[in-house]
Coordinates of C-alpha atoms and ligand atoms in Angstrom, one line a residue:
M763 CA -5.3 -40.2 29.2
A764 CA -1.7 -40.8 27.9
A765 CA 0.8 -38.2 29.1
A766 CA 2.2 -38.0 25.6
V767 CA -1.1 -36.6 24.4
L768 CA -1.6 -34.2 27.3
S769 CA 1.9 -32.8 26.8
A770 CA 0.8 -31.4 23.5
F771 CA -1.3 -28.9 25.4
P772 CA -0.3 -25.9 27.5
K773 CA -0.3 -26.7 31.2
K774 CA -3.2 -24.4 31.9
I775 CA -5.5 -26.5 29.7
Y776 CA -5.1 -29.9 31.3
A777 CA -4.6 -28.5 34.8
E778 CA -8.3 -27.5 34.7
E779 CA -10.8 -30.1 35.7
V780 CA -12.1 -31.9 32.7
S781 CA -14.8 -34.4 32.4
T782 CA -15.0 -37.2 29.8
P783 CA -16.8 -38.6 28.0
I784 CA -18.3 -35.5 26.5
V785 CA -20.4 -34.5 23.5
L786 CA -21.1 -31.1 22.0
S787 CA -23.5 -30.1 19.2
T788 CA -24.8 -27.1 17.5
W789 CA -28.0 -25.1 18.2
N790 CA -30.9 -25.8 20.5
F791 CA -31.7 -29.1 18.9
G792 CA -28.3 -30.2 20.1
L793 CA -29.8 -30.8 23.5
K794 CA -32.0 -33.7 22.3
A795 CA -29.4 -35.0 20.0
N796 CA -26.8 -35.0 22.8
E797 CA -29.2 -37.2 24.9
V798 CA -29.0 -39.9 22.2
A799 CA -25.2 -39.6 21.9
W800 CA -24.8 -39.7 25.7
D801 CA -26.7 -43.0 25.8
V802 CA -23.9 -44.4 23.7
L803 CA -21.0 -42.6 25.4
S804 CA -22.1 -43.3 29.0
K805 CA -22.2 -47.0 28.2
N806 CA -18.6 -47.1 27.2
G807 CA -19.6 -46.8 23.5
K808 CA -17.6 -45.4 20.7
S809 CA -17.7 -41.7 19.7
I810 CA -18.4 -42.6 16.1
D811 CA -21.6 -44.4 17.0
A812 CA -22.5 -41.6 19.4
V813 CA -22.3 -38.9 16.8
E814 CA -24.0 -40.9 14.1
N815 CA -26.9 -41.8 16.4
G816 CA -27.2 -38.3 17.8
V817 CA -27.6 -36.5 14.6
K818 CA -29.9 -39.1 13.1
L819 CA -32.6 -38.0 15.6
V820 CA -32.6 -34.5 14.1
E821 CA -32.4 -35.8 10.5
A822 CA -35.6 -37.8 11.1
D823 CA -37.6 -35.0 12.8
P824 CA -39.8 -33.2 10.3
S825 CA -40.3 -30.3 12.6
E826 CA -36.6 -29.4 12.2
R827 CA -36.6 -27.5 9.0
S828 CA -32.9 -27.3 8.2
V829 CA -31.8 -30.9 8.4
G830 CA -32.9 -34.1 6.7
Y831 CA -36.6 -34.9 6.5
G832 CA -38.7 -31.7 6.5
G833 CA -35.7 -29.6 5.4
R834 CA -36.4 -26.5 3.3
P835 CA -35.9 -27.2 -0.4
D836 CA -33.7 -25.5 -2.9
R837 CA -35.1 -22.8 -5.2
D838 CA -36.5 -25.5 -7.6
G839 CA -38.3 -27.3 -4.8
F840 CA -35.8 -30.2 -4.2
V841 CA -34.6 -31.2 -0.8
T842 CA -30.9 -31.9 -1.2
L843 CA -28.8 -33.0 1.7
D844 CA -25.2 -32.7 2.7
A845 CA -23.4 -34.7 5.4
C846 CA -20.1 -36.0 6.5
I847 CA -18.5 -38.1 9.3
M848 CA -15.0 -38.5 10.6
D849 CA -13.5 -40.9 13.2
H850 CA -10.4 -41.0 15.4
D851 CA -8.4 -42.8 12.8
Q852 CA -8.9 -40.2 10.0
N853 CA -11.5 -42.4 8.3
I854 CA -13.9 -40.1 6.5
G855 CA -17.1 -40.4 4.5
S856 CA -19.3 -37.8 2.9
V857 CA -22.3 -37.3 0.7
A858 CA -23.4 -34.1 -1.0
Y859 CA -26.5 -33.1 -3.0
L860 CA -28.2 -36.3 -2.0
Q861 CA -32.0 -36.5 -2.4
H862 CA -34.7 -38.8 -1.0
I863 CA -32.7 -40.4 1.8
M864 CA -33.7 -39.8 5.4
H865 CA -30.3 -40.4 6.9
P866 CA -27.5 -38.9 4.8
I867 CA -25.1 -39.3 7.8
S868 CA -25.5 -43.1 7.7
V869 CA -24.9 -43.0 3.9
A870 CA -21.7 -41.0 4.6
R871 CA -20.7 -43.6 7.2
A872 CA -21.3 -46.3 4.6
V873 CA -19.2 -44.4 2.1
M874 CA -16.5 -44.3 4.8
E875 CA -16.7 -48.0 5.7
K876 CA -17.7 -49.7 2.5
T877 CA -16.1 -47.9 -0.5
P878 CA -12.6 -47.0 -1.5
H879 CA -13.7 -43.3 -1.8
V880 CA -14.5 -40.5 0.7
M881 CA -17.2 -38.6 -1.1
L882 CA -20.2 -39.4 -3.3
V883 CA -22.6 -36.9 -4.7
G884 CA -26.0 -36.6 -6.3
D885 CA -27.3 -39.6 -8.2
G886 CA -24.2 -41.6 -7.6
A887 CA -24.7 -41.2 -3.8
L888 CA -28.4 -42.1 -4.2
Q889 CA -27.7 -45.2 -6.2
F890 CA -25.1 -46.3 -3.6
A891 CA -27.6 -45.6 -0.8
L892 CA -30.3 -47.7 -2.5
K893 CA -27.8 -50.5 -3.1
E894 CA -27.0 -50.4 0.6
G895 CA -30.6 -50.9 1.5
F896 CA -31.6 -47.3 2.4
K897 CA -35.2 -46.5 1.5
K898 CA -36.2 -43.9 -1.1
E899 CA -38.6 -41.4 0.4
N900 CA -40.2 -38.0 -0.2
L901 CA -38.5 -35.6 2.2
L902 CA -40.4 -32.5 1.2
T903 CA -43.1 -32.0 3.8
A904 CA -46.3 -30.0 3.2
E905 CA -45.0 -27.2 5.5
S906 CA -41.7 -26.9 3.6
E907 CA -43.5 -27.0 0.3
K908 CA -45.9 -24.3 1.4
E909 CA -43.0 -22.1 2.5
W910 CA -41.1 -22.7 -0.8
K911 CA -44.2 -21.7 -2.8
E912 CA -44.5 -18.5 -0.7
W913 CA -40.8 -17.8 -1.4
L914 CA -41.3 -18.3 -5.1
K915 CA -43.5 -15.1 -5.2
T916 CA -40.4 -13.0 -4.7
S917 CA -37.6 -15.6 -5.3
N918 CA -35.3 -13.4 -3.3
Y919 CA -32.4 -15.4 -2.0
K920 CA -31.5 -13.8 1.3
P921 CA -30.4 -16.3 4.0
I922 CA -31.8 -15.5 7.4
V923 CA -29.3 -15.3 10.2
N924 CA -30.0 -17.8 13.0
I925 CA -33.1 -19.1 11.4
E926 CA -35.3 -20.4 14.2
N927 CA -32.2 -21.1 16.3
H928 CA -31.5 -24.3 14.6
D929 CA -29.6 -24.9 11.4
T930 CA -27.0 -27.5 10.5
I931 CA -26.4 -30.1 13.3
G932 CA -22.7 -30.6 13.8
M933 CA -21.7 -32.9 16.7
I934 CA -18.3 -33.8 18.1
A935 CA -17.6 -36.3 20.9
L936 CA -14.8 -37.7 23.0
D937 CA -15.5 -41.2 24.3
M938 CA -14.2 -43.1 27.3
H939 CA -11.5 -44.7 25.2
G940 CA -10.1 -41.2 24.5
N941 CA -11.2 -41.2 20.9
L942 CA -12.7 -38.2 19.1
S943 CA -15.3 -38.4 16.2
G944 CA -17.6 -35.9 14.5
A945 CA -20.7 -35.7 12.3
C946 CA -22.3 -32.9 10.4
T947 CA -25.6 -33.0 8.5
T948 CA -27.9 -30.4 6.9
S949 CA -30.4 -29.6 4.1
G950 CA -28.2 -26.5 3.5
M951 CA -29.3 -23.0 2.9
A952 CA -33.0 -22.7 2.2
F953 CA -33.8 -21.9 -1.4
K954 CA -30.2 -22.2 -2.5
M955 CA -29.4 -22.7 -6.2
H956 CA -30.1 -26.2 -7.4
G957 CA -26.8 -28.1 -7.1
R958 CA -25.4 -25.9 -4.5
V959 CA -23.2 -27.6 -1.9
G960 CA -22.2 -26.0 1.4
D961 CA -19.5 -26.6 3.9
S962 CA -21.2 -29.3 5.8
P963 CA -20.1 -32.3 3.7
I964 CA -16.6 -31.0 3.2
I965 CA -14.0 -32.4 5.6
G966 CA -11.9 -29.6 6.8
A967 CA -14.6 -27.0 6.3
G968 CA -17.8 -28.1 8.1
L969 CA -16.0 -30.8 10.2
F970 CA -12.5 -31.9 11.2
V971 CA -11.1 -34.3 13.7
D972 CA -7.5 -35.0 14.6
N973 CA -7.4 -37.5 17.4
E974 CA -4.1 -36.2 18.7
I975 CA -5.4 -32.7 19.1
G976 CA -9.2 -32.1 18.9
A977 CA -12.3 -31.7 16.8
A978 CA -14.4 -28.9 15.4
T979 CA -17.6 -28.4 13.5
A980 CA -19.3 -25.4 11.9
T981 CA -22.7 -23.9 11.2
G982 CA -23.7 -20.8 9.3
H983 CA -23.0 -19.5 5.8
G984 CA -21.1 -22.4 4.3
E985 CA -19.5 -20.4 1.6
E986 CA -17.7 -18.4 4.3
V987 CA -16.6 -21.5 6.2
I988 CA -15.2 -23.1 3.1
R989 CA -13.3 -19.9 2.2
I990 CA -11.2 -20.2 5.3
A991 CA -11.2 -24.1 5.5
G992 CA -12.8 -23.4 8.9
C993 CA -12.7 -26.5 11.0
H994 CA -9.3 -27.6 9.8
L995 CA -8.1 -24.1 10.8
V996 CA -9.7 -24.4 14.3
V997 CA -8.0 -27.8 14.9
E998 CA -4.7 -26.5 13.7
L999 CA -5.0 -23.5 16.0
M1000 CA -5.6 -25.8 18.9
R1001 CA -2.5 -27.7 17.8
Q1002 CA -0.6 -24.5 18.2
G1003 CA -1.8 -24.2 21.8
R1004 CA -5.0 -22.1 21.6
T1005 CA -7.9 -23.2 23.8
P1006 CA -11.0 -24.4 21.9
E1007 CA -12.7 -21.0 22.3
E1008 CA -9.6 -19.0 21.3
A1009 CA -9.2 -21.2 18.2
C1010 CA -12.9 -20.6 17.2
R1011 CA -12.6 -16.9 17.9
E1012 CA -9.5 -16.6 15.6
A1013 CA -11.3 -18.5 12.8
V1014 CA -14.4 -16.2 13.1
E1015 CA -12.1 -13.2 13.1
R1016 CA -10.7 -14.2 9.7
V1017 CA -14.2 -14.3 8.3
F1018 CA -15.0 -11.0 9.9
K1019 CA -11.9 -9.3 8.5
K1020 CA -12.6 -10.3 5.0
Q1021 CA -16.3 -9.7 5.0
Q1022 CA -16.6 -6.6 7.2
K1023 CA -19.0 -4.8 4.8
R1024 CA -21.5 -7.7 4.8
A1025 CA -20.7 -9.1 8.2
S1026 CA -24.1 -8.2 9.6
E1027 CA -25.8 -10.3 7.0
I1028 CA -23.9 -13.5 7.6
Q1029 CA -23.5 -16.0 10.4
V1030 CA -20.6 -18.4 11.1
G1031 CA -20.3 -20.4 14.3
F1032 CA -17.8 -23.0 15.4
I1033 CA -17.7 -25.4 18.3
A1034 CA -14.5 -27.2 19.3
L1035 CA -13.3 -29.8 21.7
N1036 CA -9.7 -30.7 22.5
K1037 CA -8.2 -34.1 23.4
A1038 CA -8.2 -33.1 27.0
G1039 CA -12.0 -32.7 27.0
Q1040 CA -11.9 -28.9 27.1
Y1041 CA -14.5 -27.2 24.8
G1042 CA -15.5 -23.8 23.5
S1043 CA -17.2 -21.9 20.8
Y1044 CA -17.4 -18.6 19.0
C1045 CA -19.6 -17.0 16.4
L1046 CA -19.9 -14.0 14.2
Q1047 CA -23.5 -12.9 15.1
K1048 CA -25.1 -13.0 18.5
G1049 CA -27.7 -15.8 18.9
F1050 CA -25.8 -19.0 18.2
S1051 CA -26.1 -21.6 21.0
Y1052 CA -24.6 -25.0 21.4
A1053 CA -25.3 -28.0 23.7
V1054 CA -22.8 -29.8 25.9
H1055 CA -23.3 -33.1 27.7
N1056 CA -20.8 -34.6 30.1
N1057 CA -21.1 -36.2 33.5
R1058 CA -22.5 -33.0 35.0
G1059 CA -25.5 -33.0 32.7
N1060 CA -26.7 -31.6 29.4
R1061 CA -27.0 -27.8 28.9
L1062 CA -27.3 -25.1 26.3
I1063 CA -24.6 -22.5 26.2
E1064 CA -24.9 -19.2 24.3
A1065 CA -21.7 -18.7 22.3
D1066 CA -19.8 -15.4 22.6
S1067 CA -19.9 -13.4 19.3
R1068 CA -17.8 -11.0 17.3
I1069 CA -20.7 -8.7 16.6
K1070 CA -22.6 -8.0 19.9
Ligands
SD4_1476 C1 -24.6 -24.6 4.7 N1 -23.6 -24.5 6.8 O1 -25.2 -25.4 3.9 C2 -24.7 -25.0 6.1 C3 -26.1 -24.4 6.6 C4 -26.1 -23.8 7.9 O2 -26.8 -21.9 9.1 O3 -25.5 -24.2 8.9 N2 -26.8 -22.7 8.0 O4 -24.0 -23.7 4.3

C-alpha cells in the first residue's frame, strides 16, 4: 500500500497487523454473503464485483425476510426495495422504492454505469430496469403475505429491534488492488408507509466510501441514520484519525444523545473499514452482529453497543 495513503492514519493503526483483501457485512447472513464476495476478492477480483455478488445472494433468498425477494411488504402489501452501490472512484448508483426486481443492487450498478444520473426511484427505476433486461417478478412470498395479513389486524407500526438477527445487508470490501467499494440493499422497515424510503439507498447515510480513507455502511432505523448522515460521518471521523470502531461509536453516540427517550425502541448499527484494512463496528442496542472475511477465515462478531 502506498506510504502516502498510510500516512493519513495514526501510527498505531497501520503498525498493527492488517490483512487484505477483506470484506465485512452486516448481520448473520453476512457470513454466507462474505463467502461469495471472498470468491471474487481471493482471485484478485475487484471490490465492486465482490460487494455486488455478495449481496445478491441475500437478495435472491426468500428465507431472508428483510432484503429483496421474500422481503416483508409495506403497509399496503407492496414489496418496495432500496439499494445503493459505490466504488473507489466515487462512482455511485442508487434505486429507491423499486418494485418487482429481484436484484435492486444490480439495477443500482446499472444506474451508476449506464446513466448520467445517480439515483432512480419508483416507476422510473422499474422502467429502466426492464429496459436493461431485468425480469419483472412477484417478490411477495406466501409467508410474507401471511405475515402482512396478520399485521393488518392491528396495523400497528412498531419496528422490532434486531428482527431475526438479519435486516439490511450492507457490505464493504477492500481488494488486492487497494480499492474500497460498498453495497447496501434492503426491503426496508416491515409495514412502512407506502412510498417510504430509508437510509439504505442514500449515499452518505446507508453507505459511504472514500478510497483515501475508508468505507462504512449502516443498518437499523433508517430515519435515525439519515438524520446524522451516518456513513459519511463515520468516514469523516476516520479521516480525523479515529479507528473504525471509534468512528462508529461516535456516530451511534450522536443518535443516542438526540433520541435518549426512545433509544430503547430503536436500533442503529454501523460497520466500518479503513484503507489500511482495519475494521470495527458499534451499535445502539445489543444484538447486532457482523461478519468479517479475510485470509484468516470468515467469522461473525458481536458488535459492542451503547445500551448493554
Ligand atoms: C431502513 N435501514 O429501511 C433500513 C432497514 C434496516 O434494521 O436496516 N432495518 O431503514
